[in-house]
């Protein structure tokens, strides 16, 4: 496939053709977790959204370098660790593992590398020195500051006006201008610190990403991703530092919307309720991933249990279709998924993905394709080759979204949902069809008592019978 992707560049506020710096390659930096607490669904939405971006670029034949950082030193981490009587490093490591577990549960592809802030202090020191040498920063009483007023085009990402901005940080010692922001914080008693030419201290939030992104992806790279709430001050200041150091930095900026409840961004208390472990008590991991990826990445996703349940039911329709195809084709797709191989995405699907990752429209295309397949399945003599083609296309499209039921990631979940395997489904089909033939004979003989008895017994077993012009059809109830 040709690279015809158009993405919405937050900094330009318009759709732009994606043209990678290096032909055949794409470089992406995603602002990852500040590991201060157990992850909730709002935290991991960006992981799902930009995993879909990565999948689509790879489907188009690009080799993707994907960097997702971990902020493991931060005011909030230090505060929460102290409140709980835990060492800061242990608190950060515990919650980093919780985020890794959550990403793995949702089938998010591991990044090419996942650098920690504390592992890149030398790179930050070098970066700050370059900024100072270029006349855009200064040290004062152990702190190191950047000067937005001296940096060209400051505010281009967020639209913030220099004379109206508030960096959202307390006045540091020696700060010359309240609009200046902290790159390095002077050491305080009881806090961890690292040595620098300007004295001991620890990193500010913004410098870590500028240093790590360029360390792994180069002075200029393709796409910088993150949550909408990071536009200012974090991403604005990342870009400002890079420009101050003389780097081109990101060519495209992409931001995902929040997960909201009642129109408001999730609060701390709601985050506890909607932690990944808690939500996974309601739905399977693949169903939660389907839900988090179902809205357009730039839109707000309004959470409700009803919406979550509807998304889970939508996924199960896709899953059931593939298992039905396997049964009709006579293959065991759960033990040998290659028997229903991944095919090609449809042209309509590709066009919508190229339109700034229009996942809602892509899901509509997938479900329309499934409906077409179900009609074939309901025929007296299904066209097996066409069914295999449709199933292959469904697998290809769901694979891009990270929810292919027959993929290695989700195969165990599909087997469990099917009650064992496609072989078991095939055996069940033989038994149910035998009962349906008995019912049909009873109906022909107008023995309504026996016909009703068969139908009721199947219903008790969780099997739904539908009478059609082509005879009775059965399906497991959702």
Short mmCIF file of C-alpha atoms in Angstrom, two decimals:
data_model
loop_
_atom_site.label_atom_id
_atom_site.label_comp_id
_atom_site.label_asym_id
_atom_site.label_seq_id
_atom_site.Cartn_x
_atom_site.Cartn_y
_atom_site.Cartn_z
CA UNK A 1 0.00 0.00 0.00
CA UNK A 2 1.17 3.51 -0.71
CA UNK A 3 1.62 5.94 2.14
CA UNK A 4 -1.38 8.21 1.59
CA UNK A 5 -2.13 8.75 5.27
CA UNK A 6 -3.39 12.17 6.25
CA UNK A 7 -3.19 13.05 9.94
CA UNK A 8 -4.38 16.03 11.93
CA UNK A 9 -1.33 17.98 13.04
CA UNK A 10 -2.25 19.75 16.27
CA UNK A 11 0.50 22.32 15.80
CA UNK A 12 -0.68 23.26 12.28
CA UNK A 13 -4.37 22.76 13.17
CA UNK A 14 -5.01 21.05 9.87
CA UNK A 15 -4.88 17.68 8.12
CA UNK A 16 -1.50 17.00 6.52
CA UNK A 17 -0.16 14.28 4.26
CA UNK A 18 2.19 12.10 6.26
CA UNK A 19 5.61 12.18 4.61
CA UNK A 20 8.21 10.33 6.70
CA UNK A 21 11.70 11.72 6.98
CA UNK A 22 13.18 8.42 5.82
CA UNK A 23 11.42 6.51 3.07
CA UNK A 24 10.05 3.24 4.39
CA UNK A 25 10.50 4.23 8.03
CA UNK A 26 8.44 6.09 10.65
CA UNK A 27 9.71 7.42 13.97
CA UNK A 28 7.22 8.02 16.81
CA UNK A 29 7.59 9.33 20.36
CA UNK A 30 4.69 8.84 22.77
CA UNK A 31 4.64 10.50 26.17
CA UNK A 32 4.10 7.54 28.47
CA UNK A 33 3.08 7.18 32.08
CA UNK A 34 4.07 9.18 35.11
CA UNK A 35 4.08 6.12 37.34
CA UNK A 36 2.45 7.54 40.45
CA UNK A 37 -0.66 5.31 40.73
CA UNK A 38 -2.53 2.30 39.37
CA UNK A 39 -3.52 2.97 35.73
CA UNK A 40 -7.14 3.69 34.88
CA UNK A 41 -8.80 3.59 31.46
CA UNK A 42 -8.04 7.26 30.84
CA UNK A 43 -4.33 6.62 31.28
CA UNK A 44 -4.11 3.80 28.74
CA UNK A 45 -6.30 5.31 26.01
CA UNK A 46 -3.27 6.91 24.37
CA UNK A 47 -1.50 3.55 24.38
CA UNK A 48 -4.39 1.98 22.46
CA UNK A 49 -4.95 4.94 20.12
CA UNK A 50 -1.36 5.20 18.98
CA UNK A 51 -0.89 1.42 18.85
CA UNK A 52 -3.52 1.56 16.10
CA UNK A 53 -1.47 4.26 14.36
CA UNK A 54 1.60 2.03 14.60
CA UNK A 55 -0.33 -0.98 13.29
CA UNK A 56 -1.59 0.97 10.29
CA UNK A 57 1.85 2.30 9.38
CA UNK A 58 3.24 -1.23 9.59
CA UNK A 59 0.34 -2.55 7.51
CA UNK A 60 1.34 -0.01 4.88
CA UNK A 61 4.84 -1.49 4.86
CA UNK A 62 6.74 0.98 7.05
CA UNK A 63 9.34 -0.01 9.62
CA UNK A 64 8.30 1.82 12.79
CA UNK A 65 10.60 2.96 15.59
CA UNK A 66 8.28 3.57 18.55
CA UNK A 67 9.55 5.16 21.77
CA UNK A 68 7.32 5.44 24.85
CA UNK A 69 8.96 6.91 27.93
CA UNK A 70 8.40 6.36 31.64
CA UNK A 71 8.49 9.35 34.01
CA UNK A 72 9.84 7.71 37.17
CA UNK A 73 10.88 10.84 39.07
CA UNK A 74 8.32 13.58 39.68
CA UNK A 75 6.81 15.72 42.47
CA UNK A 76 3.70 13.53 42.62
CA UNK A 77 5.72 10.33 42.84
CA UNK A 78 7.78 11.72 45.71
CA UNK A 79 4.67 12.98 47.53
CA UNK A 80 2.69 9.74 47.21
CA UNK A 81 5.66 7.59 48.15
CA UNK A 82 6.21 9.68 51.29
CA UNK A 83 2.50 9.57 52.19
CA UNK A 84 2.61 5.78 52.00
CA UNK A 85 5.93 5.39 53.79
CA UNK A 86 7.60 3.82 50.74
CA UNK A 87 10.93 4.57 49.02
CA UNK A 88 10.29 6.72 45.93
CA UNK A 89 12.11 4.28 43.64
CA UNK A 90 10.06 1.33 44.90
CA UNK A 91 6.81 3.28 44.52
CA UNK A 92 7.72 4.19 40.91
CA UNK A 93 8.83 0.66 40.01
CA UNK A 94 5.66 -0.88 41.46
CA UNK A 95 3.41 1.34 39.39
CA UNK A 96 5.57 1.01 36.28
CA UNK A 97 4.93 -2.74 36.47
CA UNK A 98 1.20 -2.03 36.86
CA UNK A 99 1.23 0.02 33.65
CA UNK A 100 3.18 -2.65 31.79
CA UNK A 101 0.64 -5.25 32.94
CA UNK A 102 -2.23 -3.01 31.76
CA UNK A 103 -0.68 -2.44 28.34
CA UNK A 104 -0.05 -6.18 27.99
CA UNK A 105 -3.62 -7.00 29.03
CA UNK A 106 -4.94 -4.74 26.28
CA UNK A 107 -2.67 -6.17 23.61
CA UNK A 108 -0.67 -2.97 23.16
CA UNK A 109 2.51 -3.79 21.25
CA UNK A 110 5.60 -3.19 23.41
CA UNK A 111 7.54 -0.10 22.28
CA UNK A 112 10.84 -0.38 20.48
CA UNK A 113 12.33 0.99 23.69
CA UNK A 114 10.81 2.31 26.92
CA UNK A 115 13.36 4.69 28.47
CA UNK A 116 13.11 5.91 32.07
CA UNK A 117 13.83 9.50 33.00
CA UNK A 118 16.27 8.51 35.76
CA UNK A 119 18.35 6.56 33.25
CA UNK A 120 19.04 9.59 31.06
CA UNK A 121 20.46 12.27 33.36
CA UNK A 122 23.69 12.69 31.29
CA UNK A 123 21.62 13.34 28.14
CA UNK A 124 19.55 15.95 30.01
CA UNK A 125 22.67 17.71 31.32
CA UNK A 126 24.13 17.88 27.81
CA UNK A 127 20.81 19.18 26.45
CA UNK A 128 20.52 21.91 29.07
CA UNK A 129 24.11 22.99 28.44
CA UNK A 130 23.33 23.43 24.74
CA UNK A 131 20.28 25.55 25.61
CA UNK A 132 22.33 27.74 27.93
CA UNK A 133 25.13 28.07 25.38
CA UNK A 134 22.59 29.20 22.76
CA UNK A 135 21.36 31.98 25.06
CA UNK A 136 17.96 30.47 25.89
CA UNK A 137 18.55 29.28 29.46
CA UNK A 138 20.38 30.06 32.67
CA UNK A 139 21.28 28.57 36.05
CA UNK A 140 20.39 30.24 39.34
CA UNK A 141 20.89 28.87 42.86
CA UNK A 142 21.07 25.29 41.66
CA UNK A 143 18.00 25.53 39.41
CA UNK A 144 18.18 25.67 35.61
CA UNK A 145 15.54 27.60 33.66
CA UNK A 146 14.52 27.98 30.02
CA UNK A 147 13.43 31.38 28.68
CA UNK A 148 10.37 31.21 26.40
CA UNK A 149 10.63 34.93 25.58
CA UNK A 150 13.87 34.23 23.70
CA UNK A 151 12.64 31.16 21.81
CA UNK A 152 11.20 31.70 18.34
CA UNK A 153 7.54 30.80 17.79
CA UNK A 154 6.90 29.77 21.39
CA UNK A 155 3.23 28.79 21.73
CA UNK A 156 2.88 27.27 18.25
CA UNK A 157 1.47 23.99 19.58
CA UNK A 158 -1.02 25.19 22.18
CA UNK A 159 -1.81 28.67 20.87
CA UNK A 160 -0.77 30.17 24.23
CA UNK A 161 0.17 33.85 24.13
CA UNK A 162 3.49 34.57 25.77
CA UNK A 163 2.13 37.55 27.69
CA UNK A 164 -0.82 35.58 29.08
CA UNK A 165 0.72 32.23 29.97
CA UNK A 166 1.00 30.54 33.35
CA UNK A 167 3.53 27.72 33.53
CA UNK A 168 1.66 26.19 36.47
CA UNK A 169 4.76 25.94 38.64
CA UNK A 170 5.75 27.72 41.81
CA UNK A 171 8.24 30.57 41.68
CA UNK A 172 11.69 29.03 41.86
CA UNK A 173 14.75 30.63 43.42
CA UNK A 174 16.57 32.89 41.03
CA UNK A 175 13.88 32.86 38.31
CA UNK A 176 14.21 36.01 36.20
CA UNK A 177 10.81 35.97 34.55
CA UNK A 178 7.65 34.22 35.83
CA UNK A 179 7.16 32.86 32.31
CA UNK A 180 10.44 30.95 32.48
CA UNK A 181 10.08 27.25 33.23
CA UNK A 182 12.23 24.84 35.21
CA UNK A 183 14.44 22.34 33.45
CA UNK A 184 16.36 21.26 36.56
CA UNK A 185 15.36 21.51 40.23
CA UNK A 186 17.93 22.18 42.93
CA UNK A 187 18.28 19.44 45.55
CA UNK A 188 16.06 19.53 48.62
CA UNK A 189 16.63 17.68 51.90
CA UNK A 190 15.30 14.14 51.76
CA UNK A 191 14.80 14.11 47.98
CA UNK A 192 16.85 12.10 45.47
CA UNK A 193 19.42 14.09 43.52
CA UNK A 194 22.04 13.77 40.81
CA UNK A 195 25.18 15.84 40.31
CA UNK A 196 25.37 18.44 37.52
CA UNK A 197 27.67 21.36 36.65
CA UNK A 198 25.12 23.61 38.38
CA UNK A 199 24.83 21.59 41.55
CA UNK A 200 22.89 18.52 42.70
CA UNK A 201 19.21 18.20 41.91
CA UNK A 202 16.66 16.32 39.83
CA UNK A 203 15.03 16.73 36.40
CA UNK A 204 12.10 18.94 35.61
CA UNK A 205 9.25 17.27 33.77
CA UNK A 206 9.83 18.71 30.30
CA UNK A 207 13.57 18.24 29.81
CA UNK A 208 13.38 14.46 30.11
CA UNK A 209 11.25 14.04 26.98
CA UNK A 210 13.27 16.45 24.84
CA UNK A 211 16.45 14.61 25.76
CA UNK A 212 15.10 11.07 25.43
CA UNK A 213 13.19 11.64 22.18
CA UNK A 214 16.22 13.06 20.39
CA UNK A 215 18.58 10.52 21.97
CA UNK A 216 16.67 7.62 20.38
CA UNK A 217 15.04 9.15 17.31
CA UNK A 218 17.49 11.86 16.32
CA UNK A 219 17.36 15.65 16.26
CA UNK A 220 14.31 15.50 13.98
CA UNK A 221 11.72 12.72 13.91
CA UNK A 222 8.29 12.12 12.44
CA UNK A 223 5.50 12.11 15.02
CA UNK A 224 5.12 13.15 18.66
CA UNK A 225 1.99 11.76 20.37
CA UNK A 226 0.27 12.22 23.70
CA UNK A 227 -2.88 13.16 25.53
CA UNK A 228 -4.68 16.41 24.80
CA UNK A 229 -3.96 17.63 28.33
CA UNK A 230 -0.20 17.57 27.57
CA UNK A 231 -0.32 20.27 24.89
CA UNK A 232 0.54 22.94 27.46
CA UNK A 233 2.83 23.23 29.21
CA UNK A 234 4.49 19.86 28.60
CA UNK A 235 4.61 19.55 24.81
CA UNK A 236 4.99 23.28 24.29
CA UNK A 237 8.02 23.29 26.54
CA UNK A 238 9.46 20.11 25.04
CA UNK A 239 9.38 21.72 21.61
CA UNK A 240 10.75 24.99 22.96
CA UNK A 241 13.72 23.24 24.56
CA UNK A 242 14.44 21.37 21.33
CA UNK A 243 14.38 24.56 19.28
CA UNK A 244 16.52 26.30 21.87
CA UNK A 245 19.04 23.47 21.56
CA UNK A 246 18.99 23.72 17.76
CA UNK A 247 16.96 20.58 17.01
CA UNK A 248 14.08 20.31 14.56
CA UNK A 249 12.25 17.85 16.85
CA UNK A 250 8.82 16.48 15.82
CA UNK A 251 7.40 17.20 12.35
CA UNK A 252 3.83 16.20 13.33
CA UNK A 253 1.99 16.46 16.64
CA UNK A 254 -0.94 14.14 17.43
CA UNK A 255 -3.11 14.34 20.55
CA UNK A 256 -5.79 11.98 21.78
CA UNK A 257 -8.94 13.05 23.63
CA UNK A 258 -9.75 12.19 27.23
CA UNK A 259 -11.98 9.54 28.69
CA UNK A 260 -14.75 11.48 30.43
CA UNK A 261 -17.69 10.84 32.72
CA UNK A 262 -20.62 13.24 32.66
CA UNK A 263 -18.59 15.42 30.31
CA UNK A 264 -15.72 15.88 32.77
CA UNK A 265 -12.20 14.50 32.70
CA UNK A 266 -11.84 11.54 35.03
CA UNK A 267 -11.03 12.60 38.57
CA UNK A 268 -8.76 10.78 41.01
CA UNK A 269 -11.71 9.06 42.71
CA UNK A 270 -13.23 7.95 39.40
CA UNK A 271 -9.82 6.77 38.30
CA UNK A 272 -9.71 4.40 41.25
CA UNK A 273 -13.16 3.05 40.35
CA UNK A 274 -12.21 2.70 36.69
CA UNK A 275 -8.78 1.20 37.21
CA UNK A 276 -7.87 -1.42 34.64
CA UNK A 277 -8.21 -4.32 37.13
CA UNK A 278 -11.69 -3.11 38.14
CA UNK A 279 -12.99 -2.62 34.59
CA UNK A 280 -11.67 -6.04 33.60
CA UNK A 281 -14.13 -7.52 36.08
CA UNK A 282 -16.87 -6.30 33.72
CA UNK A 283 -15.49 -7.26 30.29
CA UNK A 284 -12.66 -9.25 28.75
CA UNK A 285 -9.40 -7.40 27.97
CA UNK A 286 -10.01 -7.57 24.20
CA UNK A 287 -13.48 -6.09 24.71
CA UNK A 288 -12.04 -3.21 26.74
CA UNK A 289 -9.46 -2.57 24.04
CA UNK A 290 -12.22 -2.60 21.40
CA UNK A 291 -14.14 -0.04 23.47
CA UNK A 292 -11.17 2.29 24.10
CA UNK A 293 -10.27 2.24 20.41
CA UNK A 294 -13.82 2.58 19.10
CA UNK A 295 -14.11 6.38 19.23
CA UNK A 296 -12.02 8.62 16.99
CA UNK A 297 -8.73 9.20 18.78
CA UNK A 298 -9.18 12.98 18.82
CA UNK A 299 -12.69 12.86 20.31
CA UNK A 300 -13.66 12.58 23.95
CA UNK A 301 -14.79 9.09 24.96
CA UNK A 302 -17.74 9.32 27.37
CA UNK A 303 -17.58 6.32 29.68
CA UNK A 304 -20.61 4.38 30.85
CA UNK A 305 -21.16 0.73 31.64
CA UNK A 306 -23.88 0.69 28.99
CA UNK A 307 -21.49 1.93 26.30
CA UNK A 308 -18.84 -0.54 27.47
CA UNK A 309 -21.35 -3.39 27.28
CA UNK A 310 -22.49 -2.37 23.80
CA UNK A 311 -18.90 -2.31 22.59
CA UNK A 312 -18.28 -5.76 24.09
CA UNK A 313 -21.38 -7.11 22.31
CA UNK A 314 -20.13 -5.59 19.03
CA UNK A 315 -16.81 -7.36 19.40
CA UNK A 316 -18.51 -10.67 20.20
CA UNK A 317 -20.49 -10.47 16.94
CA UNK A 318 -17.21 -10.36 15.04
CA UNK A 319 -15.77 -13.19 17.11
CA UNK A 320 -18.86 -15.37 16.65
CA UNK A 321 -18.85 -14.78 12.88
CA UNK A 322 -15.29 -16.06 12.52
CA UNK A 323 -16.07 -19.14 14.60
CA UNK A 324 -19.19 -19.83 12.52
CA UNK A 325 -17.15 -19.57 9.32
CA UNK A 326 -14.60 -22.00 10.75
CA UNK A 327 -17.38 -24.45 11.57
CA UNK A 328 -18.90 -24.26 8.08
CA UNK A 329 -15.53 -24.46 6.35
CA UNK A 330 -14.67 -27.43 8.54
CA UNK A 331 -11.47 -26.13 10.10
CA UNK A 332 -10.38 -25.72 13.70
CA UNK A 333 -9.58 -22.02 13.65
CA UNK A 334 -8.74 -21.90 17.34
CA UNK A 335 -6.04 -24.58 17.21
CA UNK A 336 -4.95 -23.70 13.65
CA UNK A 337 -5.93 -20.07 12.94
CA UNK A 338 -3.90 -20.19 9.73
CA UNK A 339 -6.72 -22.31 8.35
CA UNK A 340 -8.60 -19.02 8.10
CA UNK A 341 -5.64 -16.86 7.05
CA UNK A 342 -5.47 -13.09 7.35
CA UNK A 343 -6.46 -11.57 4.02
CA UNK A 344 -6.51 -7.98 2.79
CA UNK A 345 -8.32 -4.97 4.18
CA UNK A 346 -11.03 -3.55 1.94
CA UNK A 347 -10.38 -0.43 -0.13
CA UNK A 348 -13.08 1.39 1.88
CA UNK A 349 -11.38 0.48 5.15
CA UNK A 350 -7.99 1.65 3.89
CA UNK A 351 -9.47 4.94 2.71
CA UNK A 352 -11.00 5.61 6.12
CA UNK A 353 -7.82 4.69 8.00
CA UNK A 354 -5.91 7.06 5.73
CA UNK A 355 -8.40 9.76 6.75
CA UNK A 356 -6.78 10.56 10.11
CA UNK A 357 -7.45 7.04 11.46
CA UNK A 358 -11.25 7.19 11.19
CA UNK A 359 -11.80 4.12 13.38
CA UNK A 360 -15.58 4.58 13.94
CA UNK A 361 -16.19 4.42 10.18
CA UNK A 362 -13.76 1.49 9.93
CA UNK A 363 -15.73 -0.42 12.55
CA UNK A 364 -18.91 0.23 10.58
CA UNK A 365 -17.21 -1.28 7.52
CA UNK A 366 -16.12 -4.32 9.53
CA UNK A 367 -19.63 -4.93 10.84
CA UNK A 368 -21.15 -4.49 7.38
CA UNK A 369 -18.68 -7.09 6.11
CA UNK A 370 -19.69 -9.41 8.96
CA UNK A 371 -23.36 -8.95 8.09
CA UNK A 372 -22.60 -9.91 4.48
CA UNK A 373 -20.84 -13.01 5.74
CA UNK A 374 -23.68 -13.95 8.08
CA UNK A 375 -26.12 -13.83 5.16
CA UNK A 376 -23.95 -16.31 3.30
CA UNK A 377 -23.77 -18.51 6.39
CA UNK A 378 -27.58 -18.60 6.56
CA UNK A 379 -27.89 -19.88 2.98
CA UNK A 380 -28.70 -23.54 2.36
CA UNK A 381 -25.40 -24.04 0.52
CA UNK A 382 -22.93 -21.34 1.65
CA UNK A 383 -20.23 -20.23 -0.80
CA UNK A 384 -17.27 -21.53 1.19
CA UNK A 385 -14.57 -19.75 -0.82
CA UNK A 386 -16.35 -16.42 -0.54
CA UNK A 387 -16.81 -17.00 3.20
CA UNK A 388 -13.08 -17.64 3.60
CA UNK A 389 -12.34 -14.45 1.66
CA UNK A 390 -14.68 -12.40 3.86
CA UNK A 391 -13.29 -13.94 7.04
CA UNK A 392 -9.75 -13.15 5.89
CA UNK A 393 -10.71 -9.54 5.25
CA UNK A 394 -12.35 -9.27 8.68
CA UNK A 395 -9.21 -10.66 10.28
CA UNK A 396 -7.04 -8.17 8.40
CA UNK A 397 -9.18 -5.19 9.38
CA UNK A 398 -9.51 -6.19 13.03
CA UNK A 399 -5.76 -6.86 13.15
CA UNK A 400 -5.10 -3.21 12.28
CA UNK A 401 -7.28 -2.23 15.25
CA UNK A 402 -5.53 -4.79 17.44
CA UNK A 403 -8.61 -6.96 18.04
CA UNK A 404 -8.34 -9.91 15.63
CA UNK A 405 -10.04 -12.75 17.58
CA UNK A 406 -7.80 -15.37 15.97
CA UNK A 407 -4.50 -13.54 16.53
CA UNK A 408 -1.90 -14.96 18.90
CA UNK A 409 -2.77 -12.20 21.38
CA UNK A 410 -6.47 -13.02 21.69
CA UNK A 411 -6.70 -16.69 20.66
CA UNK A 412 -6.94 -18.02 24.23
CA UNK A 413 -9.73 -15.55 24.97
CA UNK A 414 -11.59 -16.65 21.84
CA UNK A 415 -11.20 -20.33 22.76
CA UNK A 416 -12.57 -19.65 26.24
CA UNK A 417 -15.51 -17.68 24.82
CA UNK A 418 -16.27 -20.49 22.39
CA UNK A 419 -16.40 -22.94 25.26
CA UNK A 420 -13.31 -24.80 24.14
CA UNK A 421 -12.40 -24.76 20.47
CA UNK A 422 -13.78 -24.75 16.98
CA UNK A 423 -13.61 -28.54 17.11
CA UNK A 424 -15.92 -28.41 20.11
CA UNK A 425 -18.17 -26.00 18.21
CA UNK A 426 -18.22 -28.45 15.32
CA UNK A 427 -19.20 -31.30 17.61
CA UNK A 428 -21.89 -29.12 19.19
CA UNK A 429 -23.16 -28.23 15.72
CA UNK A 430 -23.63 -31.94 14.90
CA UNK A 431 -25.62 -32.52 18.11
CA UNK A 432 -27.76 -29.40 17.75
CA UNK A 433 -28.53 -30.11 14.10
CA UNK A 434 -29.64 -33.59 15.10
CA UNK A 435 -32.05 -32.04 17.60
CA UNK A 436 -33.25 -29.53 15.00
CA UNK A 437 -33.94 -32.36 12.56
CA UNK A 438 -35.96 -34.09 15.28
CA UNK A 439 -37.84 -30.85 15.85
CA UNK A 440 -38.47 -30.40 12.10
CA UNK A 441 -39.87 -33.94 11.88
CA UNK A 442 -42.13 -33.27 14.86
CA UNK A 443 -43.39 -30.05 13.28
CA UNK A 444 -44.08 -31.88 9.99
CA UNK A 445 -46.13 -34.40 11.93
CA UNK A 446 -47.81 -31.53 13.84
CA UNK A 447 -46.44 -32.94 17.08
CA UNK A 448 -46.14 -29.52 18.65
CA UNK A 449 -45.40 -30.86 22.13
CA UNK A 450 -42.19 -32.58 20.98
CA UNK A 451 -41.19 -29.58 18.82
CA UNK A 452 -41.61 -27.22 21.75
CA UNK A 453 -39.77 -29.63 24.06
CA UNK A 454 -36.71 -29.63 21.77
CA UNK A 455 -36.68 -25.84 21.45
CA UNK A 456 -37.06 -25.33 25.22
CA UNK A 457 -34.26 -27.79 26.01
CA UNK A 458 -31.92 -26.00 23.58
CA UNK A 459 -32.87 -22.65 25.10
CA UNK A 460 -32.01 -23.94 28.58
CA UNK A 461 -28.62 -24.95 27.20
CA UNK A 462 -28.02 -21.38 26.00
CA UNK A 463 -28.77 -22.10 22.35
CA UNK A 464 -31.01 -19.71 20.44
CA UNK A 465 -33.05 -21.14 17.53
CA UNK A 466 -34.28 -18.92 14.69
CA UNK A 467 -36.68 -20.20 12.03
CA UNK A 468 -35.83 -18.89 8.55
CA UNK A 469 -37.01 -19.57 5.01
CA UNK A 470 -33.99 -21.85 4.67
CA UNK A 471 -34.80 -23.79 7.83
CA UNK A 472 -33.93 -23.45 11.52
CA UNK A 473 -30.62 -21.79 12.42
CA UNK A 474 -28.93 -21.87 15.80
CA UNK A 475 -26.48 -19.70 17.70
CA UNK A 476 -25.09 -19.46 21.20
CA UNK A 477 -26.80 -16.72 23.17
CA UNK A 478 -24.65 -13.67 24.02
#
